[in-house]
Amino acid sequence: MSNEIMTGASALVKSLEHAGVDVMFGIPGGAILPAYDPIFDSKIRHILVRHEQGAGHAATGYAQATGRVGVCIATSGPGATNLVTPLADAQMDSVPIVAITGQVASGAIGTDAFQEADIRGITMPVTKHNFLVTDPSQISKAIAEAFHIAGTGRPGAVLVDIAKDALQMKTEFVHHKNVNLGGYHPIMEPTAQSIRDAARLIAESKQPVLYIGGGAIKSNSQKELLKLAELTGAPVVTTLMARGVFPDSHPQHLGMPGMHGTVAAVTALQKADLLITLGARFDDRVTGKLSTFAVNAKIIHADIDPAEIGKNRRADVALIGDLTASIQALIPAIKNEFKKSQPDLTPWLKQAYGWRERFPLGFDQPNDGSVSPQYVIERIGQIAGPDAIYVAGVGQHQMWASQFIKYENPRTWLNSGGLGTMGYAVPAAMGAKVGAPDKVVWAIDGDGCFQMTNQELVTCALNNIPIKVAVINNESLGMVRQWQTLFYNERYSNTELHSKRIPDFAKLADAMGCVGLSCDSTADVNKTIEAAMAINDRPVVVDFSVFKDAMVWPMVAAGTSNDEIVNARSLAPIWDSQEL
């Protein structure tokens, strides 16, 4: 039976259907317009966003919440360039998304035609791979390969740029079921020798730490990770991108490491003799000054991306492969080693858990009677519970949400970790809610971040996507202001937003078809959150007026050693050389 003849645009939509796409976020325009005609008849849900950046972050939020490939679509030129930030954001955090962009007609490429941009060249440094398709017969192949690349190995962002005439021309549709790309064969199974070497190091270690990164969520390794942790008995730290993959309530969990991590997690990494590093990349926000990071520790580094091995820190043993497969192979090997000899971790655990008890996360209530932002976020977490999805923007509110909400499950904490993209929260929450419609989704946003992408609340209102947004309104770019307080003699250059006066966020929410609420009293925090929780037929925005000078603690100042972690405005290190 011969294949069906159709336009390139129809082949595009049919290819997306074959890829299992159920929703995509986008905005039409001239170059991509031919694709929007068959989209009209497709079973794929298209959500018309208000800005292409919103489409990209929504695709990311969808992917992070579901584990599936997120899809966004835009036209050429400015439509495509508006996707650059979310593409870079997704790539940095290893999130599988496919972006489809229209391009000017193939004969006009390179002529500076109307709304032309070399989006393939622009995005090459910030995507896992990208395509320029000028032949309609190659559209279905490119889409199949894009989804394969985005969703396999280390996930990432892939862009498919399609010339307008390729969308308009006729072609014979071919469904590409099996994709086999020369040169692209992710390693899935670690070598037997590396597993034995890793197990031996674990059996010899007296001060091990399980250092868990976002790769553990990408590989759905939570069950295997729990078994490994309980087998080894080692303390566990989960990075900003890994929150929830190991339960906060588990007695072995020390919390989050890094610039604003717990004292126990940061110190345990520094004092360890072995880091069992699973799906983490030794990011600068975790290591602090790299030359001073965990100087006495041997390194087991498990990652699916060989390029991460030795990139920042030399590995004594590399486990290259799918993380779930690596842990599954490691568990029996460790059991075998433990039959010969098993280290006594009692002194180490007493020390590490002692740090946790001595330096718990906490916050002070403001002296002026204003609302504590940490309290607001903590109460949202307690009222909404661990089954809700929490999505944060970037800045102080992001750190407080990572610290004061208790995470028990993977894919319940979404944030922009690597790129640190302001404006991420609202559209990403929208995408998460579309992907997980039965979950309560809270966007924890700052007043600065919120003013970048809040127009997507219109999209939510019109498309029955009832997210909940908490605006932690301290009238400023809070994290930058904190640095100005600590390091720039309180010279607050261009960080004052005056957002308790303009705009009125509650009225703005009402104007966009949402329910707008306000809270400026600690006594009203609980009932305001509960009121927001009771509204499930529309998006809700709560403007929490909070204390302006609240700071994120603990803190390791940029460029300093983790040994210099501080817990107060005096910036006096918690540890002196003798005590540590």
PDB file of C-alpha atoms in Angstrom, residues 225-506:
ATOM      1  CA  LEU A 225      18.096   5.104  45.244  1.00  0.00           C
ATOM      2  CA  LEU A 226      16.150   4.353  48.427  1.00  0.00           C
ATOM      3  CA  LYS A 227      17.420   0.751  48.405  1.00  0.00           C
ATOM      4  CA  LEU A 228      21.000   1.901  47.825  1.00  0.00           C
ATOM      5  CA  ALA A 229      20.836   4.498  50.593  1.00  0.00           C
ATOM      6  CA  GLU A 230      19.461   2.040  53.118  1.00  0.00           C
ATOM      7  CA  LEU A 231      21.973  -0.621  52.079  1.00  0.00           C
ATOM      8  CA  THR A 232      24.983   1.661  52.501  1.00  0.00           C
ATOM      9  CA  GLY A 233      23.611   3.607  55.472  1.00  0.00           C
ATOM     10  CA  ALA A 234      25.340   6.725  54.125  1.00  0.00           C
ATOM     11  CA  PRO A 235      23.958  10.238  54.631  1.00  0.00           C
ATOM     12  CA  VAL A 236      22.120  11.603  51.589  1.00  0.00           C
ATOM     13  CA  VAL A 237      22.135  15.112  50.127  1.00  0.00           C
ATOM     14  CA  THR A 238      19.839  16.149  47.264  1.00  0.00           C
ATOM     15  CA  THR A 239      20.707  19.098  45.051  1.00  0.00           C
ATOM     16  CA  LEU A 240      18.317  21.866  44.034  1.00  0.00           C
ATOM     17  CA  MET A 241      17.358  19.849  40.936  1.00  0.00           C
ATOM     18  CA  ALA A 242      16.928  16.599  42.891  1.00  0.00           C
ATOM     19  CA  ARG A 243      14.590  17.734  45.665  1.00  0.00           C
ATOM     20  CA  GLY A 244      11.931  15.071  46.191  1.00  0.00           C
ATOM     21  CA  VAL A 245      13.759  12.127  44.660  1.00  0.00           C
ATOM     22  CA  PHE A 246      14.731  11.077  48.196  1.00  0.00           C
ATOM     23  CA  PRO A 247      12.143  11.823  50.907  1.00  0.00           C
ATOM     24  CA  ASP A 248      12.880  14.775  53.162  1.00  0.00           C
ATOM     25  CA  SER A 249      11.361  12.742  56.001  1.00  0.00           C
ATOM     26  CA  HIS A 250      13.919   9.938  55.655  1.00  0.00           C
ATOM     27  CA  PRO A 251      16.320   9.816  58.635  1.00  0.00           C
ATOM     28  CA  GLN A 252      19.394   9.620  56.362  1.00  0.00           C
ATOM     29  CA  HIS A 253      18.557  12.848  54.532  1.00  0.00           C
ATOM     30  CA  LEU A 254      20.718  15.852  55.402  1.00  0.00           C
ATOM     31  CA  GLY A 255      18.969  18.260  53.017  1.00  0.00           C
ATOM     32  CA  MET A 256      20.202  20.302  50.103  1.00  0.00           C
ATOM     33  CA  PRO A 257      23.877  21.163  49.572  1.00  0.00           C
ATOM     34  CA  GLY A 258      25.176  24.306  47.920  1.00  0.00           C
ATOM     35  CA  MET A 259      25.296  28.067  48.215  1.00  0.00           C
ATOM     36  CA  HIS A 260      22.092  28.115  50.279  1.00  0.00           C
ATOM     37  CA  GLY A 261      22.128  24.502  51.408  1.00  0.00           C
ATOM     38  CA  THR A 262      21.853  23.176  54.925  1.00  0.00           C
ATOM     39  CA  VAL A 263      24.918  23.360  57.148  1.00  0.00           C
ATOM     40  CA  ALA A 264      24.794  19.583  57.568  1.00  0.00           C
ATOM     41  CA  ALA A 265      24.680  18.856  53.815  1.00  0.00           C
ATOM     42  CA  VAL A 266      27.429  21.338  52.940  1.00  0.00           C
ATOM     43  CA  THR A 267      29.691  20.201  55.778  1.00  0.00           C
ATOM     44  CA  ALA A 268      29.153  16.497  55.149  1.00  0.00           C
ATOM     45  CA  LEU A 269      30.336  16.909  51.569  1.00  0.00           C
ATOM     46  CA  GLN A 270      33.382  18.822  52.790  1.00  0.00           C
ATOM     47  CA  LYS A 271      34.331  16.183  55.373  1.00  0.00           C
ATOM     48  CA  ALA A 272      33.479  13.050  53.383  1.00  0.00           C
ATOM     49  CA  ASP A 273      36.090  10.499  52.380  1.00  0.00           C
ATOM     50  CA  LEU A 274      33.887   9.282  49.499  1.00  0.00           C
ATOM     51  CA  LEU A 275      31.250  11.011  47.377  1.00  0.00           C
ATOM     52  CA  ILE A 276      28.882   8.577  45.700  1.00  0.00           C
ATOM     53  CA  THR A 277      27.782  11.054  43.034  1.00  0.00           C
ATOM     54  CA  LEU A 278      24.620  10.030  41.202  1.00  0.00           C
ATOM     55  CA  GLY A 279      23.304  12.159  38.336  1.00  0.00           C
ATOM     56  CA  ALA A 280      24.965  15.342  39.612  1.00  0.00           C
ATOM     57  CA  ARG A 281      27.499  17.516  37.818  1.00  0.00           C
ATOM     58  CA  PHE A 282      29.622  19.232  40.483  1.00  0.00           C
ATOM     59  CA  ASP A 283      27.962  22.542  39.717  1.00  0.00           C
ATOM     60  CA  ASP A 284      29.702  25.645  41.054  1.00  0.00           C
ATOM     61  CA  ARG A 285      26.696  26.445  43.235  1.00  0.00           C
ATOM     62  CA  VAL A 286      27.286  23.124  45.035  1.00  0.00           C
ATOM     63  CA  THR A 287      31.073  23.034  45.154  1.00  0.00           C
ATOM     64  CA  GLY A 288      31.829  26.648  46.042  1.00  0.00           C
ATOM     65  CA  LYS A 289      35.511  27.301  45.342  1.00  0.00           C
ATOM     66  CA  LEU A 290      36.268  24.095  43.466  1.00  0.00           C
ATOM     67  CA  SER A 291      39.857  23.688  44.660  1.00  0.00           C
ATOM     68  CA  THR A 292      38.620  23.544  48.268  1.00  0.00           C
ATOM     69  CA  PHE A 293      35.663  21.218  47.685  1.00  0.00           C
ATOM     70  CA  ALA A 294      35.708  17.848  49.484  1.00  0.00           C
ATOM     71  CA  VAL A 295      39.497  17.733  49.249  1.00  0.00           C
ATOM     72  CA  ASN A 296      39.867  14.411  51.089  1.00  0.00           C
ATOM     73  CA  ALA A 297      37.103  12.587  49.221  1.00  0.00           C
ATOM     74  CA  LYS A 298      37.424   9.957  46.551  1.00  0.00           C
ATOM     75  CA  ILE A 299      34.808  10.259  43.837  1.00  0.00           C
ATOM     76  CA  ILE A 300      32.418   7.748  42.334  1.00  0.00           C
ATOM     77  CA  HIS A 301      30.651   9.577  39.521  1.00  0.00           C
ATOM     78  CA  ALA A 302      27.600   7.943  37.904  1.00  0.00           C
ATOM     79  CA  ASP A 303      26.188   9.768  34.900  1.00  0.00           C
ATOM     80  CA  ILE A 304      24.707   8.954  31.507  1.00  0.00           C
ATOM     81  CA  ASP A 305      26.706  11.751  29.882  1.00  0.00           C
ATOM     82  CA  PRO A 306      30.403  10.853  29.496  1.00  0.00           C
ATOM     83  CA  ALA A 307      31.202  14.551  29.018  1.00  0.00           C
ATOM     84  CA  GLU A 308      30.375  15.192  32.686  1.00  0.00           C
ATOM     85  CA  ILE A 309      32.992  12.744  33.931  1.00  0.00           C
ATOM     86  CA  GLY A 310      36.054  14.719  34.958  1.00  0.00           C
ATOM     87  CA  LYS A 311      34.627  18.010  33.689  1.00  0.00           C
ATOM     88  CA  ASN A 312      34.835  19.748  37.052  1.00  0.00           C
ATOM     89  CA  ARG A 313      36.193  17.081  39.389  1.00  0.00           C
ATOM     90  CA  ARG A 314      38.305  14.028  38.584  1.00  0.00           C
ATOM     91  CA  ALA A 315      36.470  10.762  39.183  1.00  0.00           C
ATOM     92  CA  ASP A 316      38.220   7.812  40.812  1.00  0.00           C
ATOM     93  CA  VAL A 317      35.517   5.528  39.405  1.00  0.00           C
ATOM     94  CA  ALA A 318      33.176   6.458  36.548  1.00  0.00           C
ATOM     95  CA  LEU A 319      29.848   4.666  36.117  1.00  0.00           C
ATOM     96  CA  ILE A 320      28.726   5.732  32.661  1.00  0.00           C
ATOM     97  CA  GLY A 321      25.190   4.657  31.857  1.00  0.00           C
ATOM     98  CA  ASP A 322      21.545   4.983  32.779  1.00  0.00           C
ATOM     99  CA  LEU A 323      21.438   5.773  36.485  1.00  0.00           C
ATOM    100  CA  THR A 324      18.762   3.234  37.307  1.00  0.00           C
ATOM    101  CA  ALA A 325      20.802   0.513  35.601  1.00  0.00           C
ATOM    102  CA  SER A 326      23.931   1.647  37.424  1.00  0.00           C
ATOM    103  CA  ILE A 327      22.277   1.519  40.841  1.00  0.00           C
ATOM    104  CA  GLN A 328      20.663  -1.839  40.071  1.00  0.00           C
ATOM    105  CA  ALA A 329      24.074  -3.259  39.219  1.00  0.00           C
ATOM    106  CA  LEU A 330      25.741  -1.583  42.189  1.00  0.00           C
ATOM    107  CA  ILE A 331      23.432  -2.977  44.899  1.00  0.00           C
ATOM    108  CA  PRO A 332      24.380  -6.691  44.556  1.00  0.00           C
ATOM    109  CA  ALA A 333      28.042  -5.746  44.108  1.00  0.00           C
ATOM    110  CA  ILE A 334      27.975  -3.815  47.384  1.00  0.00           C
ATOM    111  CA  LYS A 335      26.223  -6.682  49.142  1.00  0.00           C
ATOM    112  CA  ASN A 336      28.990  -8.972  47.936  1.00  0.00           C
ATOM    113  CA  GLU A 337      31.687  -6.598  49.254  1.00  0.00           C
ATOM    114  CA  PHE A 338      29.872  -6.185  52.575  1.00  0.00           C
ATOM    115  CA  LYS A 339      30.038  -9.972  53.072  1.00  0.00           C
ATOM    116  CA  LYS A 340      33.823  -9.590  53.197  1.00  0.00           C
ATOM    117  CA  SER A 341      33.870  -6.466  55.358  1.00  0.00           C
ATOM    118  CA  GLN A 342      31.404  -3.701  56.134  1.00  0.00           C
ATOM    119  CA  PRO A 343      32.575  -0.385  57.563  1.00  0.00           C
ATOM    120  CA  ASP A 344      31.207   0.919  60.840  1.00  0.00           C
ATOM    121  CA  LEU A 345      29.663   4.281  59.977  1.00  0.00           C
ATOM    122  CA  THR A 346      28.441   4.973  63.510  1.00  0.00           C
ATOM    123  CA  PRO A 347      30.995   7.732  64.344  1.00  0.00           C
ATOM    124  CA  TRP A 348      30.414   9.417  60.972  1.00  0.00           C
ATOM    125  CA  LEU A 349      26.638   9.293  61.225  1.00  0.00           C
ATOM    126  CA  LYS A 350      26.755  10.639  64.770  1.00  0.00           C
ATOM    127  CA  GLN A 351      28.816  13.574  63.526  1.00  0.00           C
ATOM    128  CA  ALA A 352      26.706  14.256  60.406  1.00  0.00           C
ATOM    129  CA  TYR A 353      23.365  13.946  62.182  1.00  0.00           C
ATOM    130  CA  GLY A 354      24.782  16.078  64.965  1.00  0.00           C
ATOM    131  CA  TRP A 355      25.331  18.904  62.454  1.00  0.00           C
ATOM    132  CA  ARG A 356      21.730  18.489  61.311  1.00  0.00           C
ATOM    133  CA  GLU A 357      20.430  18.799  64.878  1.00  0.00           C
ATOM    134  CA  ARG A 358      22.752  21.661  65.755  1.00  0.00           C
ATOM    135  CA  PHE A 359      22.032  23.754  62.672  1.00  0.00           C
ATOM    136  CA  PRO A 360      18.441  23.164  61.531  1.00  0.00           C
ATOM    137  CA  LEU A 361      16.925  25.421  58.918  1.00  0.00           C
ATOM    138  CA  GLY A 362      14.954  28.213  60.510  1.00  0.00           C
ATOM    139  CA  PHE A 363      13.990  31.843  60.272  1.00  0.00           C
ATOM    140  CA  ASP A 364      13.253  34.798  62.517  1.00  0.00           C
ATOM    141  CA  GLN A 365       9.955  36.637  62.571  1.00  0.00           C
ATOM    142  CA  PRO A 366      10.385  40.280  61.494  1.00  0.00           C
ATOM    143  CA  ASN A 367      10.674  42.753  64.348  1.00  0.00           C
ATOM    144  CA  ASP A 368       8.379  45.276  62.658  1.00  0.00           C
ATOM    145  CA  GLY A 369       5.365  42.931  62.630  1.00  0.00           C
ATOM    146  CA  SER A 370       5.416  42.388  58.874  1.00  0.00           C
ATOM    147  CA  VAL A 371       4.942  38.977  57.303  1.00  0.00           C
ATOM    148  CA  SER A 372       7.845  36.537  57.109  1.00  0.00           C
ATOM    149  CA  PRO A 373       8.230  35.253  53.527  1.00  0.00           C
ATOM    150  CA  GLN A 374       9.650  31.981  54.827  1.00  0.00           C
ATOM    151  CA  TYR A 375       6.547  31.492  56.969  1.00  0.00           C
ATOM    152  CA  VAL A 376       4.251  32.052  53.990  1.00  0.00           C
ATOM    153  CA  ILE A 377       6.087  29.491  51.884  1.00  0.00           C
ATOM    154  CA  GLU A 378       6.306  26.988  54.738  1.00  0.00           C
ATOM    155  CA  ARG A 379       2.565  27.241  55.330  1.00  0.00           C
ATOM    156  CA  ILE A 380       1.768  26.795  51.625  1.00  0.00           C
ATOM    157  CA  GLY A 381       3.794  23.582  51.712  1.00  0.00           C
ATOM    158  CA  GLN A 382       2.078  22.360  54.873  1.00  0.00           C
ATOM    159  CA  ILE A 383      -1.450  23.180  53.699  1.00  0.00           C
ATOM    160  CA  ALA A 384      -1.078  21.961  50.092  1.00  0.00           C
ATOM    161  CA  GLY A 385       0.939  18.920  51.175  1.00  0.00           C
ATOM    162  CA  PRO A 386       3.624  16.753  49.579  1.00  0.00           C
ATOM    163  CA  ASP A 387       1.459  15.571  46.666  1.00  0.00           C
ATOM    164  CA  ALA A 388       1.164  19.073  45.219  1.00  0.00           C
ATOM    165  CA  ILE A 389       3.559  20.390  42.583  1.00  0.00           C
ATOM    166  CA  TYR A 390       5.571  23.485  43.507  1.00  0.00           C
ATOM    167  CA  VAL A 391       7.109  25.658  40.796  1.00  0.00           C
ATOM    168  CA  ALA A 392       9.487  28.486  41.662  1.00  0.00           C
ATOM    169  CA  GLY A 393      10.913  31.429  39.840  1.00  0.00           C
ATOM    170  CA  VAL A 394      14.480  32.501  40.592  1.00  0.00           C
ATOM    171  CA  GLY A 395      15.814  34.317  43.616  1.00  0.00           C
ATOM    172  CA  GLN A 396      15.139  34.381  47.333  1.00  0.00           C
ATOM    173  CA  HIS A 397      11.676  32.838  47.016  1.00  0.00           C
ATOM    174  CA  GLN A 398      13.198  29.945  45.041  1.00  0.00           C
ATOM    175  CA  MET A 399      15.684  29.209  47.788  1.00  0.00           C
ATOM    176  CA  TRP A 400      13.064  29.487  50.536  1.00  0.00           C
ATOM    177  CA  ALA A 401      10.751  27.164  48.582  1.00  0.00           C
ATOM    178  CA  SER A 402      13.581  24.639  48.279  1.00  0.00           C
ATOM    179  CA  GLN A 403      14.291  24.938  52.014  1.00  0.00           C
ATOM    180  CA  PHE A 404      10.932  25.241  53.769  1.00  0.00           C
ATOM    181  CA  ILE A 405       8.625  23.036  51.713  1.00  0.00           C
ATOM    182  CA  LYS A 406       9.013  19.337  52.499  1.00  0.00           C
ATOM    183  CA  TYR A 407       9.390  17.201  49.385  1.00  0.00           C
ATOM    184  CA  GLU A 408       8.556  13.510  49.544  1.00  0.00           C
ATOM    185  CA  ASN A 409       8.061  12.666  45.862  1.00  0.00           C
ATOM    186  CA  PRO A 410       9.955  13.267  42.603  1.00  0.00           C
ATOM    187  CA  ARG A 411       8.560  15.683  40.008  1.00  0.00           C
ATOM    188  CA  THR A 412       6.862  17.796  42.672  1.00  0.00           C
ATOM    189  CA  TRP A 413       9.555  20.528  42.687  1.00  0.00           C
ATOM    190  CA  LEU A 414      10.145  22.419  39.458  1.00  0.00           C
ATOM    191  CA  ASN A 415      12.533  25.322  39.076  1.00  0.00           C
ATOM    192  CA  SER A 416      15.106  26.870  36.780  1.00  0.00           C
ATOM    193  CA  GLY A 417      18.316  25.617  38.349  1.00  0.00           C
ATOM    194  CA  GLY A 418      21.123  25.918  35.835  1.00  0.00           C
ATOM    195  CA  LEU A 419      20.176  29.026  33.872  1.00  0.00           C
ATOM    196  CA  GLY A 420      18.343  30.769  36.709  1.00  0.00           C
ATOM    197  CA  THR A 421      15.591  32.205  34.510  1.00  0.00           C
ATOM    198  CA  MET A 422      13.400  34.889  35.996  1.00  0.00           C
ATOM    199  CA  GLY A 423       9.872  34.564  34.646  1.00  0.00           C
ATOM    200  CA  TYR A 424       9.997  30.769  34.621  1.00  0.00           C
ATOM    201  CA  ALA A 425       7.393  30.024  37.307  1.00  0.00           C
ATOM    202  CA  VAL A 426       4.004  31.061  35.894  1.00  0.00           C
ATOM    203  CA  PRO A 427       4.334  29.473  32.426  1.00  0.00           C
ATOM    204  CA  ALA A 428       6.107  26.388  33.819  1.00  0.00           C
ATOM    205  CA  ALA A 429       3.299  25.962  36.367  1.00  0.00           C
ATOM    206  CA  MET A 430       0.838  26.234  33.502  1.00  0.00           C
ATOM    207  CA  GLY A 431       2.633  23.432  31.653  1.00  0.00           C
ATOM    208  CA  ALA A 432       2.837  21.303  34.795  1.00  0.00           C
ATOM    209  CA  LYS A 433      -0.888  21.672  35.430  1.00  0.00           C
ATOM    210  CA  VAL A 434      -1.671  20.675  31.837  1.00  0.00           C
ATOM    211  CA  GLY A 435       0.528  17.604  32.254  1.00  0.00           C
ATOM    212  CA  ALA A 436      -0.808  16.726  35.710  1.00  0.00           C
ATOM    213  CA  PRO A 437      -4.359  18.130  35.774  1.00  0.00           C
ATOM    214  CA  ASP A 438      -5.332  16.259  38.950  1.00  0.00           C
ATOM    215  CA  LYS A 439      -2.479  17.783  40.971  1.00  0.00           C
ATOM    216  CA  VAL A 440      -2.599  21.044  42.883  1.00  0.00           C
ATOM    217  CA  VAL A 441       0.034  23.291  41.290  1.00  0.00           C
ATOM    218  CA  TRP A 442       1.461  26.263  43.181  1.00  0.00           C
ATOM    219  CA  ALA A 443       3.760  28.766  41.529  1.00  0.00           C
ATOM    220  CA  ILE A 444       5.926  30.367  44.209  1.00  0.00           C
ATOM    221  CA  ASP A 445       7.031  33.574  42.528  1.00  0.00           C
ATOM    222  CA  GLY A 446       8.709  36.839  43.386  1.00  0.00           C
ATOM    223  CA  ASP A 447       7.282  40.203  42.479  1.00  0.00           C
ATOM    224  CA  GLY A 448      10.198  40.715  40.086  1.00  0.00           C
ATOM    225  CA  CYS A 449       9.844  37.359  38.328  1.00  0.00           C
ATOM    226  CA  PHE A 450       6.062  37.626  38.243  1.00  0.00           C
ATOM    227  CA  GLN A 451       6.164  40.858  36.257  1.00  0.00           C
ATOM    228  CA  MET A 452       8.102  39.163  33.449  1.00  0.00           C
ATOM    229  CA  THR A 453       5.624  36.502  32.336  1.00  0.00           C
ATOM    230  CA  ASN A 454       2.354  36.970  34.223  1.00  0.00           C
ATOM    231  CA  GLN A 455       0.485  37.466  30.938  1.00  0.00           C
ATOM    232  CA  GLU A 456       0.270  33.680  30.735  1.00  0.00           C
ATOM    233  CA  LEU A 457      -2.389  33.899  33.442  1.00  0.00           C
ATOM    234  CA  VAL A 458      -4.667  35.006  30.606  1.00  0.00           C
ATOM    235  CA  THR A 459      -3.784  31.759  28.841  1.00  0.00           C
ATOM    236  CA  CYS A 460      -4.572  29.830  32.019  1.00  0.00           C
ATOM    237  CA  ALA A 461      -7.903  31.592  32.522  1.00  0.00           C
ATOM    238  CA  LEU A 462      -9.071  31.033  28.942  1.00  0.00           C
ATOM    239  CA  ASN A 463      -7.948  27.409  28.818  1.00  0.00           C
ATOM    240  CA  ASN A 464      -9.213  26.209  32.205  1.00  0.00           C
ATOM    241  CA  ILE A 465      -5.761  25.729  33.725  1.00  0.00           C
ATOM    242  CA  PRO A 466      -6.387  26.602  37.399  1.00  0.00           C
ATOM    243  CA  ILE A 467      -2.911  27.117  38.774  1.00  0.00           C
ATOM    244  CA  LYS A 468      -2.312  28.942  42.052  1.00  0.00           C
ATOM    245  CA  VAL A 469       0.299  31.689  42.287  1.00  0.00           C
ATOM    246  CA  ALA A 470       1.852  33.046  45.467  1.00  0.00           C
ATOM    247  CA  VAL A 471       3.594  36.347  44.791  1.00  0.00           C
ATOM    248  CA  ILE A 472       6.183  36.819  47.534  1.00  0.00           C
ATOM    249  CA  ASN A 473       6.115  40.585  47.298  1.00  0.00           C
ATOM    250  CA  ASN A 474       9.026  42.328  48.994  1.00  0.00           C
ATOM    251  CA  GLU A 475       8.965  45.270  46.558  1.00  0.00           C
ATOM    252  CA  SER A 476      12.415  44.442  45.247  1.00  0.00           C
ATOM    253  CA  LEU A 477      14.710  42.162  43.319  1.00  0.00           C
ATOM    254  CA  GLY A 478      15.290  40.361  46.573  1.00  0.00           C
ATOM    255  CA  MET A 479      18.371  38.223  45.974  1.00  0.00           C
ATOM    256  CA  VAL A 480      20.217  41.072  44.262  1.00  0.00           C
ATOM    257  CA  ARG A 481      19.192  43.360  47.114  1.00  0.00           C
ATOM    258  CA  GLN A 482      20.540  40.830  49.620  1.00  0.00           C
ATOM    259  CA  TRP A 483      23.923  40.951  47.892  1.00  0.00           C
ATOM    260  CA  GLN A 484      23.800  44.748  47.878  1.00  0.00           C
ATOM    261  CA  THR A 485      23.123  44.645  51.614  1.00  0.00           C
ATOM    262  CA  LEU A 486      25.984  42.279  52.333  1.00  0.00           C
ATOM    263  CA  PHE A 487      28.628  43.276  49.791  1.00  0.00           C
ATOM    264  CA  TYR A 488      27.784  46.758  48.457  1.00  0.00           C
ATOM    265  CA  ASN A 489      27.272  48.784  51.639  1.00  0.00           C
ATOM    266  CA  GLU A 490      23.480  48.834  51.267  1.00  0.00           C
ATOM    267  CA  ARG A 491      23.701  50.841  48.057  1.00  0.00           C
ATOM    268  CA  TYR A 492      20.446  49.667  46.488  1.00  0.00           C
ATOM    269  CA  SER A 493      21.081  50.494  42.861  1.00  0.00           C
ATOM    270  CA  ASN A 494      18.051  49.647  40.716  1.00  0.00           C
ATOM    271  CA  THR A 495      16.614  46.882  42.845  1.00  0.00           C
ATOM    272  CA  GLU A 496      13.581  48.740  44.239  1.00  0.00           C
ATOM    273  CA  LEU A 497      10.418  47.703  42.347  1.00  0.00           C
ATOM    274  CA  HIS A 498       7.771  49.573  44.412  1.00  0.00           C
ATOM    275  CA  SER A 499       5.429  46.706  43.610  1.00  0.00           C
ATOM    276  CA  LYS A 500       3.254  47.126  46.673  1.00  0.00           C
ATOM    277  CA  ARG A 501       1.982  50.294  44.990  1.00  0.00           C
ATOM    278  CA  ILE A 502       2.206  49.595  41.250  1.00  0.00           C
ATOM    279  CA  PRO A 503       0.806  47.327  39.998  1.00  0.00           C
ATOM    280  CA  ASP A 504      -1.933  46.064  42.284  1.00  0.00           C
ATOM    281  CA  PHE A 505      -1.373  42.347  41.710  1.00  0.00           C
ATOM    282  CA  ALA A 506      -4.817  41.313  42.963  1.00  0.00           C
TER     283      ALA A 506
END
